[in-house]
Amino acid sequence: SLREAHPASKGAFEVSRPAWVNKLKPREEGWEVFARGKTKGVFDMVVIAHNGKCANRLVKPTGAERTLRQLRSLKLSAIWALMVEFESTGTGQPPVLPSGLQACFVSNSDVLSFVGNQSAKYGPSKSGTECFTLFSTEGFGRQHKVPQEAVPPAKAAEVRDLMLGALFAIPGVSRREVGPAWRAQLWGAALPTNALGEPFILEREKRIAVCGDWLTGSGVQDAALSGFALAAAIAEGIPSNAGLDAKLRPLAGVTPIGSFY
């Protein structure tokens, strides 16, 4: 946890969870933050650390129009994630992926972009079962888009079968029976397809700021560096505006599942 990671900062901040922040109200002292209708207190500044429709709805009533314009300029992809357990077929069986592969990007497929053996993280499986995560292509995600909060069971099963069919069609991949443990989930706002090129957005007059991977790229490192940069700027006393005038530009040279360094 944050408290455990920063013991010297005990009392400097409070972590409130679970808390789905869905409303901001202006007060003389700053912004009053509400989570599902219950107040979480009044704060000097609000940092938006996510994006998409929920972030846009949160910022729109604040009057931070320049920040909202940047948030609305972000273009996001949608991809399916399939978590599946393959059953053991007995001793001496070949692994699902050939040649000792544990994970790979998939080329020339309209369905799959990435395959990873999660069980390989923990060494050889004693039971012979292997747990995998499969990611679809953006095109497949767009073609099979449904409300991600309530994926219809029939659509989940259809997506599972199509993604597994694409996996087993890859030369060298061994076909295995699917175990009882599987889940197909649409990642509706999976990855940014454009980026701002600046580490954070800050609208000083409204005391609203934004951080996240999409500001400079599309990966975990981008998100971390964005947060560090914004924290440093706020610690200096809320400096001048930032990231409000730059135009978002298409991302280049990233994988279908984000940036890697």
mmCIF file of C-alpha atoms in Angstrom:
data_model
loop_
_atom_site.group_PDB
_atom_site.id
_atom_site.type_symbol
_atom_site.label_atom_id
_atom_site.label_comp_id
_atom_site.label_asym_id
_atom_site.label_seq_id
_atom_site.Cartn_x
_atom_site.Cartn_y
_atom_site.Cartn_z
ATOM 1 C CA SER A 1 0.000 0.000 0.000
ATOM 2 C CA LEU A 2 0.993 3.653 -0.256
ATOM 3 C CA ARG A 3 1.277 3.890 3.526
ATOM 4 C CA GLU A 4 3.618 0.919 3.660
ATOM 5 C CA ALA A 5 5.687 2.190 0.737
ATOM 6 C CA HIS A 6 6.137 5.633 2.327
ATOM 7 C CA PRO A 7 6.247 5.135 6.113
ATOM 8 C CA ALA A 8 7.925 8.511 6.648
ATOM 9 C CA SER A 9 4.863 10.264 5.205
ATOM 10 C CA LYS A 10 2.494 8.853 7.845
ATOM 11 C CA GLY A 11 -0.393 11.275 8.277
ATOM 12 C CA ALA A 12 0.495 13.225 5.120
ATOM 13 C CA PHE A 13 -2.221 11.573 3.079
ATOM 14 C CA GLU A 14 -5.188 9.280 3.440
ATOM 15 C CA VAL A 15 -6.213 6.475 1.123
ATOM 16 C CA SER A 16 -9.979 6.000 0.824
ATOM 17 C CA ARG A 17 -11.200 2.827 -0.848
ATOM 18 C CA PRO A 18 -13.372 1.655 -2.373
ATOM 19 C CA ALA A 19 -14.456 5.103 -3.546
ATOM 20 C CA TRP A 20 -15.900 5.789 -7.006
ATOM 21 C CA VAL A 21 -15.635 9.581 -7.271
ATOM 22 C CA ASN A 22 -18.563 10.776 -9.355
ATOM 23 C CA LYS A 23 -19.107 14.418 -8.415
ATOM 24 C CA LEU A 24 -17.177 17.613 -7.666
ATOM 25 C CA LYS A 25 -18.639 20.741 -6.070
ATOM 26 C CA PRO A 26 -16.856 24.116 -5.898
ATOM 27 C CA ARG A 27 -16.312 25.534 -2.402
ATOM 28 C CA GLU A 28 -14.448 28.620 -1.206
ATOM 29 C CA GLU A 29 -11.655 26.388 0.088
ATOM 30 C CA GLY A 30 -11.430 24.280 -3.082
ATOM 31 C CA TRP A 31 -13.303 21.265 -4.420
ATOM 32 C CA GLU A 32 -15.643 19.060 -2.418
ATOM 33 C CA VAL A 33 -15.275 15.481 -3.616
ATOM 34 C CA PHE A 34 -18.184 13.031 -3.568
ATOM 35 C CA ALA A 35 -18.059 9.248 -3.969
ATOM 36 C CA ARG A 36 -21.442 7.702 -4.704
ATOM 37 C CA GLY A 37 -23.167 10.687 -3.130
ATOM 38 C CA LYS A 38 -21.104 10.742 0.079
ATOM 39 C CA THR A 39 -18.648 13.571 0.693
ATOM 40 C CA LYS A 40 -14.962 12.738 1.020
ATOM 41 C CA GLY A 41 -13.957 16.235 2.081
ATOM 42 C CA VAL A 42 -12.800 19.500 0.540
ATOM 43 C CA PHE A 43 -9.449 19.630 -1.235
ATOM 44 C CA ASP A 44 -7.194 22.375 -2.592
ATOM 45 C CA MET A 45 -6.864 20.632 -5.928
ATOM 46 C CA VAL A 46 -8.292 17.709 -7.862
ATOM 47 C CA VAL A 47 -6.163 15.387 -9.999
ATOM 48 C CA ILE A 48 -7.901 13.255 -12.620
ATOM 49 C CA ALA A 49 -5.867 10.064 -13.019
ATOM 50 C CA HIS A 50 -8.076 8.285 -15.540
ATOM 51 C CA ASN A 51 -9.732 9.071 -18.871
ATOM 52 C CA GLY A 52 -12.673 8.274 -21.115
ATOM 53 C CA LYS A 53 -16.361 8.946 -20.545
ATOM 54 C CA CYS A 54 -16.215 8.857 -16.738
ATOM 55 C CA ALA A 55 -13.400 11.403 -16.577
ATOM 56 C CA ASN A 56 -15.184 13.644 -19.072
ATOM 57 C CA ARG A 57 -18.407 13.569 -17.038
ATOM 58 C CA LEU A 58 -16.490 14.430 -13.874
ATOM 59 C CA VAL A 59 -14.680 17.415 -15.394
ATOM 60 C CA LYS A 60 -17.511 18.888 -17.495
ATOM 61 C CA PRO A 61 -19.442 20.593 -14.626
ATOM 62 C CA THR A 62 -16.264 22.129 -13.162
ATOM 63 C CA GLY A 63 -15.937 24.751 -15.877
ATOM 64 C CA ALA A 64 -12.412 23.581 -16.726
ATOM 65 C CA GLU A 65 -13.190 23.827 -20.420
ATOM 66 C CA ARG A 66 -9.605 23.718 -21.644
ATOM 67 C CA THR A 67 -8.910 20.540 -19.664
ATOM 68 C CA LEU A 68 -12.160 18.998 -20.903
ATOM 69 C CA ARG A 69 -11.209 19.779 -24.504
ATOM 70 C CA GLN A 70 -7.964 17.860 -24.103
ATOM 71 C CA LEU A 71 -9.705 14.906 -22.469
ATOM 72 C CA ARG A 72 -12.255 14.782 -25.284
ATOM 73 C CA SER A 73 -9.464 14.797 -27.889
ATOM 74 C CA LEU A 74 -8.142 11.476 -26.621
ATOM 75 C CA LYS A 75 -8.903 8.498 -28.866
ATOM 76 C CA LEU A 76 -9.059 5.088 -27.187
ATOM 77 C CA SER A 77 -9.046 1.573 -28.609
ATOM 78 C CA ALA A 78 -11.135 -1.373 -27.414
ATOM 79 C CA ILE A 79 -9.714 -4.885 -27.101
ATOM 80 C CA TRP A 80 -10.893 -8.169 -25.600
ATOM 81 C CA ALA A 81 -8.952 -9.934 -22.868
ATOM 82 C CA LEU A 82 -9.480 -13.686 -22.484
ATOM 83 C CA MET A 83 -8.235 -15.480 -19.378
ATOM 84 C CA VAL A 84 -8.404 -19.247 -19.799
ATOM 85 C CA GLU A 85 -7.164 -22.419 -18.111
ATOM 86 C CA PHE A 86 -6.092 -25.312 -20.314
ATOM 87 C CA GLU A 87 -6.545 -28.758 -18.794
ATOM 88 C CA SER A 88 -3.797 -31.337 -18.517
ATOM 89 C CA THR A 89 -3.883 -34.183 -21.021
ATOM 90 C CA GLY A 90 -1.407 -36.376 -19.187
ATOM 91 C CA THR A 91 2.341 -36.727 -18.788
ATOM 92 C CA GLY A 92 4.561 -36.011 -21.761
ATOM 93 C CA GLN A 93 2.091 -33.628 -23.340
ATOM 94 C CA PRO A 94 3.532 -30.743 -25.364
ATOM 95 C CA PRO A 95 3.097 -27.224 -23.992
ATOM 96 C CA VAL A 96 0.568 -24.939 -25.641
ATOM 97 C CA LEU A 97 3.255 -22.626 -27.014
ATOM 98 C CA PRO A 98 6.167 -24.193 -28.898
ATOM 99 C CA SER A 99 9.944 -23.871 -28.473
ATOM 100 C CA GLY A 100 9.843 -22.797 -24.845
ATOM 101 C CA LEU A 101 7.890 -19.639 -25.587
ATOM 102 C CA GLN A 102 6.150 -18.061 -22.614
ATOM 103 C CA ALA A 103 4.565 -15.130 -24.422
ATOM 104 C CA CYS A 104 4.466 -13.675 -27.902
ATOM 105 C CA PHE A 105 2.951 -11.009 -30.098
ATOM 106 C CA VAL A 106 0.833 -12.384 -32.938
ATOM 107 C CA SER A 107 1.314 -11.082 -36.469
ATOM 108 C CA ASN A 108 -1.037 -11.306 -39.439
ATOM 109 C CA SER A 109 -4.093 -12.122 -37.352
ATOM 110 C CA ASP A 110 -7.383 -10.255 -37.424
ATOM 111 C CA VAL A 111 -8.264 -11.711 -34.012
ATOM 112 C CA LEU A 112 -5.204 -12.027 -31.739
ATOM 113 C CA SER A 113 -2.477 -9.510 -30.907
ATOM 114 C CA PHE A 114 -0.800 -11.133 -27.875
ATOM 115 C CA VAL A 115 -0.636 -14.492 -26.059
ATOM 116 C CA GLY A 116 0.912 -14.992 -22.620
ATOM 117 C CA ASN A 117 1.345 -18.044 -20.398
ATOM 118 C CA GLN A 118 0.646 -16.779 -16.873
ATOM 119 C CA SER A 119 1.563 -20.119 -15.297
ATOM 120 C CA ALA A 120 5.118 -19.791 -16.614
ATOM 121 C CA LYS A 121 5.726 -17.012 -14.082
ATOM 122 C CA TYR A 122 5.632 -19.620 -11.312
ATOM 123 C CA GLY A 123 7.677 -22.391 -12.899
ATOM 124 C CA PRO A 124 6.518 -25.717 -14.379
ATOM 125 C CA SER A 125 2.943 -26.639 -13.463
ATOM 126 C CA LYS A 126 2.750 -29.774 -11.296
ATOM 127 C CA SER A 127 -0.837 -30.376 -12.355
ATOM 128 C CA GLY A 128 -0.111 -29.950 -16.052
ATOM 129 C CA THR A 129 -2.679 -27.176 -16.405
ATOM 130 C CA GLU A 130 -1.637 -23.880 -17.933
ATOM 131 C CA CYS A 131 -3.343 -20.507 -17.459
ATOM 132 C CA PHE A 132 -3.167 -18.062 -20.361
ATOM 133 C CA THR A 133 -4.121 -14.484 -21.131
ATOM 134 C CA LEU A 134 -4.994 -13.610 -24.720
ATOM 135 C CA PHE A 135 -5.515 -10.097 -26.081
ATOM 136 C CA SER A 136 -7.446 -9.372 -29.246
ATOM 137 C CA THR A 137 -6.659 -6.881 -31.967
ATOM 138 C CA GLU A 138 -8.251 -3.453 -31.922
ATOM 139 C CA GLY A 139 -10.300 -4.347 -35.002
ATOM 140 C CA PHE A 140 -11.711 -7.446 -33.331
ATOM 141 C CA GLY A 141 -12.562 -5.413 -30.229
ATOM 142 C CA ARG A 142 -14.371 -2.835 -32.322
ATOM 143 C CA GLN A 143 -16.252 -5.527 -34.261
ATOM 144 C CA HIS A 144 -17.458 -7.254 -31.071
ATOM 145 C CA LYS A 145 -18.017 -4.214 -28.872
ATOM 146 C CA VAL A 146 -20.692 -4.533 -26.165
ATOM 147 C CA PRO A 147 -21.324 -2.744 -22.843
ATOM 148 C CA GLN A 148 -18.197 -3.724 -20.915
ATOM 149 C CA GLU A 149 -19.980 -3.376 -17.566
ATOM 150 C CA ALA A 150 -22.445 -6.107 -18.538
ATOM 151 C CA VAL A 151 -20.981 -8.446 -21.166
ATOM 152 C CA PRO A 152 -23.726 -10.834 -22.364
ATOM 153 C CA PRO A 153 -22.758 -14.461 -21.587
ATOM 154 C CA ALA A 154 -23.446 -15.508 -25.177
ATOM 155 C CA LYS A 155 -21.090 -12.824 -26.511
ATOM 156 C CA ALA A 156 -18.395 -13.814 -24.002
ATOM 157 C CA ALA A 157 -18.621 -17.444 -25.149
ATOM 158 C CA GLU A 158 -18.529 -16.392 -28.807
ATOM 159 C CA VAL A 159 -15.437 -14.251 -28.253
ATOM 160 C CA ARG A 160 -13.766 -17.099 -26.307
ATOM 161 C CA ASP A 161 -14.327 -19.551 -29.142
ATOM 162 C CA LEU A 162 -13.116 -17.129 -31.829
ATOM 163 C CA MET A 163 -9.971 -16.198 -29.916
ATOM 164 C CA LEU A 164 -9.145 -19.822 -29.088
ATOM 165 C CA GLY A 165 -9.752 -20.780 -32.711
ATOM 166 C CA ALA A 166 -7.257 -18.130 -33.790
ATOM 167 C CA LEU A 167 -4.748 -19.368 -31.189
ATOM 168 C CA PHE A 168 -4.931 -23.006 -32.247
ATOM 169 C CA ALA A 169 -4.637 -22.002 -35.910
ATOM 170 C CA ILE A 170 -1.113 -20.682 -35.282
ATOM 171 C CA PRO A 171 1.489 -23.179 -36.578
ATOM 172 C CA GLY A 172 3.211 -25.015 -33.713
ATOM 173 C CA VAL A 173 0.551 -24.280 -31.085
ATOM 174 C CA SER A 174 -0.781 -27.424 -29.390
ATOM 175 C CA ARG A 175 -4.538 -27.755 -28.992
ATOM 176 C CA ARG A 176 -5.741 -28.305 -25.419
ATOM 177 C CA GLU A 177 -9.128 -28.667 -23.777
ATOM 178 C CA VAL A 178 -10.432 -25.603 -21.981
ATOM 179 C CA GLY A 179 -10.943 -26.045 -18.253
ATOM 180 C CA PRO A 180 -13.813 -24.647 -16.183
ATOM 181 C CA ALA A 181 -11.921 -21.454 -15.348
ATOM 182 C CA TRP A 182 -12.187 -18.812 -18.076
ATOM 183 C CA ARG A 183 -13.375 -15.247 -18.507
ATOM 184 C CA ALA A 184 -13.712 -12.961 -21.511
ATOM 185 C CA GLN A 185 -13.832 -9.236 -20.745
ATOM 186 C CA LEU A 186 -14.026 -6.276 -23.098
ATOM 187 C CA TRP A 187 -11.475 -3.603 -22.239
ATOM 188 C CA GLY A 188 -13.498 -0.760 -23.710
ATOM 189 C CA ALA A 189 -10.961 2.031 -23.155
ATOM 190 C CA ALA A 190 -7.905 -0.134 -23.462
ATOM 191 C CA LEU A 191 -5.170 1.950 -24.995
ATOM 192 C CA PRO A 192 -4.689 5.480 -26.275
ATOM 193 C CA THR A 193 -4.085 5.853 -29.998
ATOM 194 C CA ASN A 194 -2.890 9.452 -29.675
ATOM 195 C CA ALA A 195 -0.870 11.355 -27.073
ATOM 196 C CA LEU A 196 -0.344 14.918 -25.911
ATOM 197 C CA GLY A 197 3.438 14.877 -25.714
ATOM 198 C CA GLU A 198 3.501 16.670 -22.344
ATOM 199 C CA PRO A 199 3.679 14.862 -18.972
ATOM 200 C CA PHE A 200 0.545 16.375 -17.420
ATOM 201 C CA ILE A 201 -2.310 18.848 -17.794
ATOM 202 C CA LEU A 202 -2.796 21.600 -15.242
ATOM 203 C CA GLU A 203 -5.480 24.324 -15.344
ATOM 204 C CA ARG A 204 -4.322 26.577 -12.548
ATOM 205 C CA GLU A 205 -7.370 28.850 -12.372
ATOM 206 C CA LYS A 206 -9.708 25.864 -11.911
ATOM 207 C CA ARG A 207 -7.288 23.905 -9.703
ATOM 208 C CA ILE A 208 -7.813 20.862 -11.903
ATOM 209 C CA ALA A 209 -4.997 18.625 -13.171
ATOM 210 C CA VAL A 210 -4.692 15.397 -15.169
ATOM 211 C CA CYS A 211 -2.021 12.698 -15.249
ATOM 212 C CA GLY A 212 -1.842 9.343 -17.024
ATOM 213 C CA ASP A 213 -0.009 7.231 -19.571
ATOM 214 C CA TRP A 214 -1.845 8.751 -22.544
ATOM 215 C CA LEU A 215 -0.173 12.111 -22.054
ATOM 216 C CA THR A 216 3.159 10.854 -23.397
ATOM 217 C CA GLY A 217 2.596 7.240 -24.497
ATOM 218 C CA SER A 218 0.624 4.129 -23.614
ATOM 219 C CA GLY A 219 2.375 2.146 -20.905
ATOM 220 C CA VAL A 220 2.938 1.715 -17.177
ATOM 221 C CA GLN A 221 6.174 3.716 -17.287
ATOM 222 C CA ASP A 222 4.394 6.607 -19.017
ATOM 223 C CA ALA A 223 1.744 6.626 -16.288
ATOM 224 C CA ALA A 224 4.305 6.598 -13.471
ATOM 225 C CA LEU A 225 6.436 9.380 -14.936
ATOM 226 C CA SER A 226 3.338 11.496 -15.567
ATOM 227 C CA GLY A 227 2.269 11.140 -11.939
ATOM 228 C CA PHE A 228 5.762 11.957 -10.638
ATOM 229 C CA ALA A 229 5.992 15.062 -12.834
ATOM 230 C CA LEU A 230 2.597 16.372 -11.751
ATOM 231 C CA ALA A 231 3.305 15.689 -8.067
ATOM 232 C CA ALA A 232 6.561 17.648 -8.320
ATOM 233 C CA ALA A 233 4.775 20.560 -9.987
ATOM 234 C CA ILE A 234 2.054 20.696 -7.326
ATOM 235 C CA ALA A 235 4.665 20.472 -4.564
ATOM 236 C CA GLU A 236 6.247 23.635 -5.970
ATOM 237 C CA GLY A 237 3.036 25.521 -5.249
ATOM 238 C CA ILE A 238 0.708 24.952 -8.229
ATOM 239 C CA PRO A 239 2.694 26.611 -11.010
ATOM 240 C CA SER A 240 1.394 28.008 -14.284
ATOM 241 C CA ASN A 241 -0.893 26.192 -16.702
ATOM 242 C CA ALA A 242 0.475 23.188 -18.557
ATOM 243 C CA GLY A 243 -0.645 20.922 -21.386
ATOM 244 C CA LEU A 244 -3.663 23.010 -22.335
ATOM 245 C CA ASP A 245 -2.610 24.184 -25.787
ATOM 246 C CA ALA A 246 -0.714 21.246 -27.256
ATOM 247 C CA LYS A 247 -2.481 19.058 -29.813
ATOM 248 C CA LEU A 248 -2.762 15.313 -29.373
ATOM 249 C CA ARG A 249 -0.933 13.438 -32.125
ATOM 250 C CA PRO A 250 -1.196 9.813 -33.293
ATOM 251 C CA LEU A 251 1.059 7.388 -31.422
ATOM 252 C CA ALA A 252 3.658 5.603 -33.492
ATOM 253 C CA GLY A 253 5.891 2.623 -32.768
ATOM 254 C CA VAL A 254 3.773 1.070 -29.997
ATOM 255 C CA THR A 255 2.567 -2.517 -29.742
ATOM 256 C CA PRO A 256 -1.135 -3.485 -29.846
ATOM 257 C CA ILE A 257 -1.046 -3.719 -26.038
ATOM 258 C CA GLY A 258 0.900 -0.565 -25.283
ATOM 259 C CA SER A 259 4.421 0.780 -24.957
ATOM 260 C CA PHE A 260 7.386 -1.243 -23.738
ATOM 261 C CA TYR A 261 10.821 0.193 -22.889
#
